[in-house]
Short mmCIF file of C-alpha atoms in Angstrom, two decimals:
data_model
loop_
_atom_site.label_atom_id
_atom_site.label_comp_id
_atom_site.label_asym_id
_atom_site.label_seq_id
_atom_site.Cartn_x
_atom_site.Cartn_y
_atom_site.Cartn_z
CA MET A 56 81.62 93.52 92.26
CA ILE A 57 84.06 96.19 93.57
CA VAL A 58 86.08 95.22 96.60
CA ALA A 59 85.64 97.73 99.34
CA SER A 60 88.99 99.88 100.01
CA PHE A 61 90.42 101.88 103.00
CA ASP A 62 91.91 105.45 102.80
CA LEU A 63 95.69 105.42 103.52
CA LEU A 64 97.01 108.59 105.28
CA ASP A 65 99.59 109.06 102.10
CA GLY A 66 96.43 109.47 100.28
CA THR A 67 96.81 106.11 98.87
CA LYS A 68 94.10 103.21 98.88
CA ILE A 69 94.32 99.62 99.91
CA PRO A 70 91.67 96.73 99.46
CA TRP A 71 89.96 95.60 102.79
CA ILE A 72 90.69 92.09 102.09
CA ALA A 73 94.18 90.31 101.19
CA TRP A 74 95.21 86.54 100.23
CA GLY A 75 98.58 85.92 101.77
CA ASN A 76 100.82 83.35 100.33
CA GLY A 77 102.90 82.81 103.87
CA THR A 78 102.18 80.58 106.78
CA GLY A 79 103.66 77.00 105.35
CA GLN A 80 102.71 78.04 101.55
CA ALA A 81 105.00 76.37 98.96
CA GLN A 82 105.97 78.20 95.95
CA LYS A 83 103.83 75.73 94.44
CA GLN A 84 100.97 76.50 96.48
CA ALA A 85 101.42 79.79 96.62
CA LEU A 86 101.30 80.00 92.66
CA GLN A 87 98.30 78.18 92.14
CA CYS A 88 95.86 79.81 95.18
CA GLY A 89 97.40 82.69 94.50
CA GLU A 90 96.26 82.98 90.96
CA LEU A 91 92.91 81.20 92.14
CA ALA A 92 92.40 84.02 95.15
CA LEU A 93 92.55 86.73 92.12
CA ALA A 94 90.28 84.75 89.96
CA SER A 95 88.12 84.74 93.04
CA GLY A 96 87.87 88.29 92.91
CA ILE A 97 90.52 89.39 95.93
CA PRO A 98 92.83 92.02 94.43
CA HIS A 99 95.28 92.04 97.13
CA ILE A 100 98.46 89.34 97.77
CA ASP A 101 100.46 89.76 100.82
CA THR A 102 103.88 88.36 100.72
CA ALA A 103 107.06 88.94 102.43
CA GLN A 104 110.58 88.10 102.14
CA LEU A 105 110.47 85.32 104.76
CA TYR A 106 107.89 83.25 102.84
CA LYS A 107 110.04 82.89 99.99
CA THR A 108 107.16 83.39 97.40
CA GLU A 109 107.93 86.88 96.04
CA ARG A 110 108.54 85.42 92.29
CA GLU A 111 105.31 83.30 92.29
CA THR A 112 103.73 86.21 93.68
CA MET A 113 104.14 88.14 90.00
CA GLU A 114 103.80 84.89 88.38
CA ALA A 115 100.23 84.35 90.02
CA ILE A 116 99.51 87.83 88.24
CA LYS A 117 100.72 87.14 85.20
CA LYS A 118 98.89 83.75 85.04
CA SER A 119 95.37 85.33 86.03
CA GLY A 120 95.43 87.79 83.32
CA LEU A 121 95.10 90.99 85.25
CA SER A 122 97.04 94.10 84.59
CA ARG A 123 99.65 94.93 87.25
CA ASP A 124 97.23 98.22 88.38
CA GLN A 125 94.51 95.90 89.01
CA VAL A 126 96.41 94.15 91.87
CA TYR A 127 97.47 95.53 94.84
CA ILE A 128 100.97 93.46 96.43
CA THR A 129 102.46 94.20 99.79
CA SER A 130 105.76 92.44 100.80
CA LYS A 131 108.00 92.98 103.70
CA LEU A 132 111.65 93.53 104.93
CA SER A 133 112.36 90.33 106.85
CA ALA A 134 115.06 89.43 109.09
CA GLY A 135 117.86 86.95 107.95
CA ASP A 136 118.34 83.53 108.18
CA ASN A 137 118.11 82.19 112.03
CA ASP A 138 116.17 85.34 112.62
CA GLU A 139 119.58 87.53 112.09
CA PRO A 140 118.50 91.43 111.78
CA VAL A 141 119.39 92.90 108.42
CA PRO A 142 122.59 94.82 108.82
CA ILE A 143 121.81 98.73 107.90
CA SER A 144 124.59 98.78 105.66
CA GLU A 145 122.06 95.70 103.71
CA VAL A 146 118.89 96.99 103.77
CA VAL A 147 118.76 98.68 100.75
CA GLN A 148 120.21 95.80 98.89
CA SER A 149 117.65 93.77 100.67
CA VAL A 150 114.74 95.95 99.08
CA LYS A 151 116.27 95.82 95.71
CA GLU A 152 116.31 92.22 95.61
CA SER A 153 112.35 92.24 96.74
CA ILE A 154 111.47 94.35 94.08
CA GLU A 155 113.72 92.31 91.25
CA ARG A 156 111.88 88.89 92.49
CA LEU A 157 108.38 90.64 92.54
CA GLY A 158 109.53 92.61 88.81
CA THR A 159 107.54 95.31 90.21
CA ILE A 160 107.82 97.99 93.21
CA PRO A 161 105.04 96.69 95.51
CA ASP A 162 102.26 99.16 96.51
CA LEU A 163 103.27 98.54 100.41
CA PHE A 164 106.52 97.72 101.69
CA LEU A 165 106.46 96.91 105.44
CA VAL A 166 109.26 96.09 108.16
CA HIS A 167 107.97 92.46 109.15
CA ASN A 168 108.44 93.14 112.77
CA PRO A 169 110.58 95.46 114.93
CA PHE A 170 113.69 92.84 115.29
CA VAL A 171 114.52 92.89 111.88
CA ALA A 172 116.55 96.18 112.66
CA PRO A 173 120.10 95.54 115.10
CA PRO A 174 118.93 96.49 118.76
CA GLY A 175 119.23 100.24 118.99
CA GLN A 176 118.74 100.91 115.01
CA LEU A 177 115.36 100.74 114.42
CA LYS A 178 114.77 104.66 113.48
CA ALA A 179 117.80 104.09 111.17
CA LEU A 180 115.95 101.35 109.65
CA TRP A 181 112.73 103.19 109.08
CA LYS A 182 114.87 106.68 107.62
CA ILE A 183 116.17 104.24 104.88
CA LEU A 184 112.76 103.46 103.90
CA GLU A 185 111.76 106.70 104.22
CA ASP A 186 114.57 107.85 102.01
CA LEU A 187 113.64 104.73 99.28
CA LYS A 188 110.15 106.38 99.24
CA ALA A 189 111.21 109.99 98.49
CA ALA A 190 113.19 108.88 95.78
CA GLY A 191 110.52 107.11 94.26
CA GLU A 192 112.06 103.73 94.69
CA LEU A 193 109.31 102.22 97.45
CA LYS A 194 105.53 103.47 97.44
CA SER A 195 103.83 103.39 100.45
CA ILE A 196 105.70 102.24 103.71
CA GLY A 197 104.58 100.39 106.88
CA VAL A 198 105.36 97.97 109.73
CA SER A 199 104.15 94.80 110.94
CA ASN A 200 103.92 93.61 114.88
CA PHE A 201 104.91 97.07 116.03
CA ARG A 202 104.32 97.53 120.16
CA PRO A 203 103.53 100.46 121.12
CA GLN A 204 107.33 101.50 121.65
CA ASP A 205 108.15 100.53 118.00
CA LEU A 206 105.99 102.73 117.02
CA GLN A 207 106.90 105.51 118.98
CA GLU A 208 110.55 105.15 118.22
CA ILE A 209 109.98 105.21 114.40
CA LEU A 210 107.20 108.41 114.85
CA ASP A 211 109.09 110.42 116.55
CA GLY A 212 110.39 113.00 113.98
CA ALA A 213 109.30 110.77 111.24
CA ARG A 214 109.36 112.16 107.54
CA TYR A 215 107.03 109.25 106.47
CA LYS A 216 104.50 107.76 108.94
CA PRO A 217 103.77 104.24 108.40
CA VAL A 218 100.54 103.97 107.11
CA VAL A 219 99.94 100.68 108.64
CA ASN A 220 100.37 98.25 110.80
CA GLN A 221 100.01 94.34 110.24
CA LEU A 222 99.24 92.48 113.47
CA GLU A 223 97.29 89.56 114.97
CA TYR A 224 94.08 91.25 115.51
CA HIS A 225 90.85 89.79 116.62
CA PRO A 226 88.07 90.43 119.26
CA TYR A 227 90.32 88.32 122.14
CA THR A 228 93.70 90.64 121.27
CA LEU A 229 91.71 93.86 121.71
CA ALA A 230 92.39 94.39 125.45
CA HIS A 231 95.92 93.73 124.89
CA LEU A 232 96.69 95.74 121.76
CA GLN A 233 94.64 99.21 123.26
CA PRO A 234 97.77 100.83 123.75
CA VAL A 235 98.85 100.12 119.99
CA LEU A 236 95.50 101.18 118.53
CA ASP A 237 95.30 104.19 120.17
CA ILE A 238 98.24 105.17 118.95
CA GLN A 239 97.40 104.37 115.90
CA ALA A 240 94.21 106.28 115.85
CA LYS A 241 96.15 109.75 116.82
CA HIS A 242 98.20 109.22 113.47
CA GLY A 243 96.02 107.98 111.35
CA ILE A 244 97.45 104.31 110.55
CA VAL A 245 95.61 101.76 109.40
CA THR A 246 95.61 98.28 111.10
CA GLU A 247 96.19 95.29 108.93
CA SER A 248 95.04 92.13 110.59
CA TYR A 249 96.51 88.59 110.06
CA GLY A 250 95.06 85.42 112.01
CA SER A 251 91.41 87.19 111.72
CA LEU A 252 90.37 83.70 112.38
CA THR A 253 91.87 82.64 115.49
CA PRO A 254 89.12 82.71 117.62
CA ILE A 255 87.16 80.16 115.73
CA LEU A 256 90.28 78.44 113.93
CA ARG A 257 92.97 78.21 116.30
CA HIS A 258 91.18 78.89 120.12
CA PRO A 259 90.70 75.32 122.10
CA THR A 260 86.76 76.19 122.33
CA SER A 261 86.55 79.33 120.50
CA GLY A 262 85.36 81.09 123.90
CA PRO A 263 82.49 82.97 124.49
CA LEU A 264 82.57 84.25 121.02
CA LYS A 265 81.05 80.92 119.82
CA PRO A 266 77.75 81.38 120.56
CA VAL A 267 77.49 85.10 119.53
CA LEU A 268 79.24 84.34 116.13
CA GLU A 269 76.97 81.67 115.68
CA ARG A 270 73.75 83.41 116.31
CA ILE A 271 74.51 86.91 114.21
CA ALA A 272 75.76 83.89 111.70
CA ALA A 273 72.32 82.60 111.62
CA ARG A 274 70.52 85.75 111.20
CA ILE A 275 72.22 87.02 108.30
CA SER A 276 72.02 83.92 106.57
CA LYS A 277 68.26 83.86 107.11
CA ALA A 278 68.39 87.56 105.65
CA THR A 279 70.29 86.52 102.64
CA GLY A 280 69.16 83.46 101.59
CA LYS A 281 72.81 82.20 101.95
CA ASP A 282 75.02 79.66 104.28
CA LEU A 283 77.04 82.37 106.26
CA GLY A 284 78.72 80.92 109.18
CA PRO A 285 80.94 82.74 112.20
CA THR A 286 84.02 82.85 109.76
CA VAL A 287 82.00 85.60 107.88
CA VAL A 288 80.71 87.29 110.53
CA LEU A 289 84.35 88.05 112.17
CA LEU A 290 85.56 89.14 108.61
CA LEU A 291 82.42 91.48 108.27
CA TRP A 292 83.36 92.57 112.15
CA ILE A 293 86.81 93.14 110.85
CA ARG A 294 85.92 95.65 108.18
CA ALA A 295 83.48 97.62 110.32
CA GLN A 296 86.32 98.05 112.36
CA GLY A 297 88.47 99.81 109.44
CA VAL A 298 90.69 96.99 109.70
CA VAL A 299 92.13 95.18 106.41
CA ALA A 300 91.80 91.25 106.62
CA VAL A 301 94.73 89.12 105.51
CA THR A 302 93.92 85.73 104.96
CA ALA A 303 96.27 82.87 104.24
CA SER A 304 94.05 79.60 103.53
CA GLY A 305 95.47 77.10 101.14
CA ASN A 306 92.12 75.40 100.35
CA PRO A 307 90.72 76.11 97.10
CA ASP A 308 86.69 76.20 98.59
CA ARG A 309 87.87 78.78 101.29
CA ILE A 310 89.62 80.92 98.73
CA LYS A 311 86.86 80.97 96.54
CA SER A 312 84.53 81.67 99.37
CA LEU A 313 86.72 84.43 100.62
CA GLY A 314 86.28 86.33 97.12
CA GLU A 315 82.34 86.11 97.98
CA ILE A 316 82.97 87.69 101.06
CA ALA A 317 85.09 90.01 99.96
CA THR A 318 81.96 92.16 98.25
CA LEU A 319 79.27 91.08 100.77
CA PRO A 320 77.44 94.42 101.87
CA ASP A 321 77.29 95.61 105.56
CA LEU A 322 75.44 92.79 107.21
CA LEU A 323 76.13 93.35 110.58
CA GLU A 324 74.09 95.59 112.95
CA ARG A 325 75.79 98.43 114.93
CA ASN A 326 74.72 96.53 118.36
CA GLU A 327 76.44 93.48 117.10
CA ILE A 328 79.49 94.66 116.03
CA GLU A 329 79.26 95.86 119.94
CA GLU A 330 78.95 92.92 121.31
CA ILE A 331 81.36 91.10 119.39
CA THR A 332 83.86 93.85 120.46
CA ASN A 333 82.53 93.95 124.20
CA VAL A 334 82.67 90.19 124.41
CA GLY A 335 86.12 90.07 122.66
CA LYS A 336 87.29 92.30 125.42
CA THR A 337 87.13 89.63 128.10
CA VAL A 338 89.37 87.32 126.91
CA HIS A 339 93.01 87.40 125.83
CA PHE A 340 94.28 84.87 123.78
CA ARG A 341 96.74 85.20 120.48
CA PHE A 342 98.24 82.55 118.62
CA TYR A 343 101.14 83.98 117.57
CA THR A 344 103.09 85.61 120.34
CA GLU A 345 106.74 85.73 119.05
CA HIS A 346 106.79 89.68 118.88
CA MET A 347 103.85 91.40 120.25
CA GLU A 348 104.22 89.76 123.77
CA LYS A 349 107.66 90.40 124.52
CA ASP A 350 108.25 93.39 126.57
CA PHE A 351 104.50 94.47 125.98
CA PRO A 352 102.58 93.69 129.23
CA LEU A 353 99.74 91.53 129.19
CA PRO A 354 96.28 91.98 130.38
CA ASN A 355 95.04 90.30 133.37
CA LEU A 356 92.20 88.16 131.49
CA PRO A 357 91.40 84.48 131.13
CA SER A 358 92.33 82.85 127.58
CA GLU A 359 89.10 81.03 127.74
#
């Protein structure tokens, strides 16, 4: 079955779900799990310079037996050792090294976070990616972990707007992210979500969403005759928002189940989607706080 995709503002499409080989994935695991993700029907692999798994990304594709045009690849320009910014004079070479490790131009190339650029040079860094895209040396370009001020800085006079912003996105980040989401809606920028399952996997109690997700999971399980848990409900909610879900499980059984989720129909009812959204906005909880909570005021909400 074909995995649904979303339209990007540069005229390309992106599969709605991806398997990510970061978050502590070792090179061997990135290769084995990447091959399994592709075999399970997930047509999108998300990597980055930081993960040191770009070579394994292409190796997994080769081992899968799929052709290059059957797999969507995302990579990212990351900061150096000790989170040192990338000097502007080294950006082009850094991008070319990513392409060499991948053995191909990625379908999407992101700035991993706004602090990859030296202070005051975010606009200059974005212009370099624009130049590479204009020259055909990059395809789609986007950003990750960008706050409102970061988006505004690169959008001002941009030749190419970022097609996506990859963030920790789930119901418990909605209240804080609203200014970001408003800018993205205005400019047609698609949201990509990492940490999508945080309300279930990382929140200490799962908070007020827990009974909501369990009730909906019970209904769709009964309706389909399949055992579909709260994880499935959250991922279907993310898809219903028009958001790309990037998952990074290293568990083979979970990876296989993600492949099954990738082609599920729209099982959530409109009122259920709205309930998840509204309940999520009553809590603020983010697991990856490093970038998005710096100089970006938090909402006055409980964490549970």
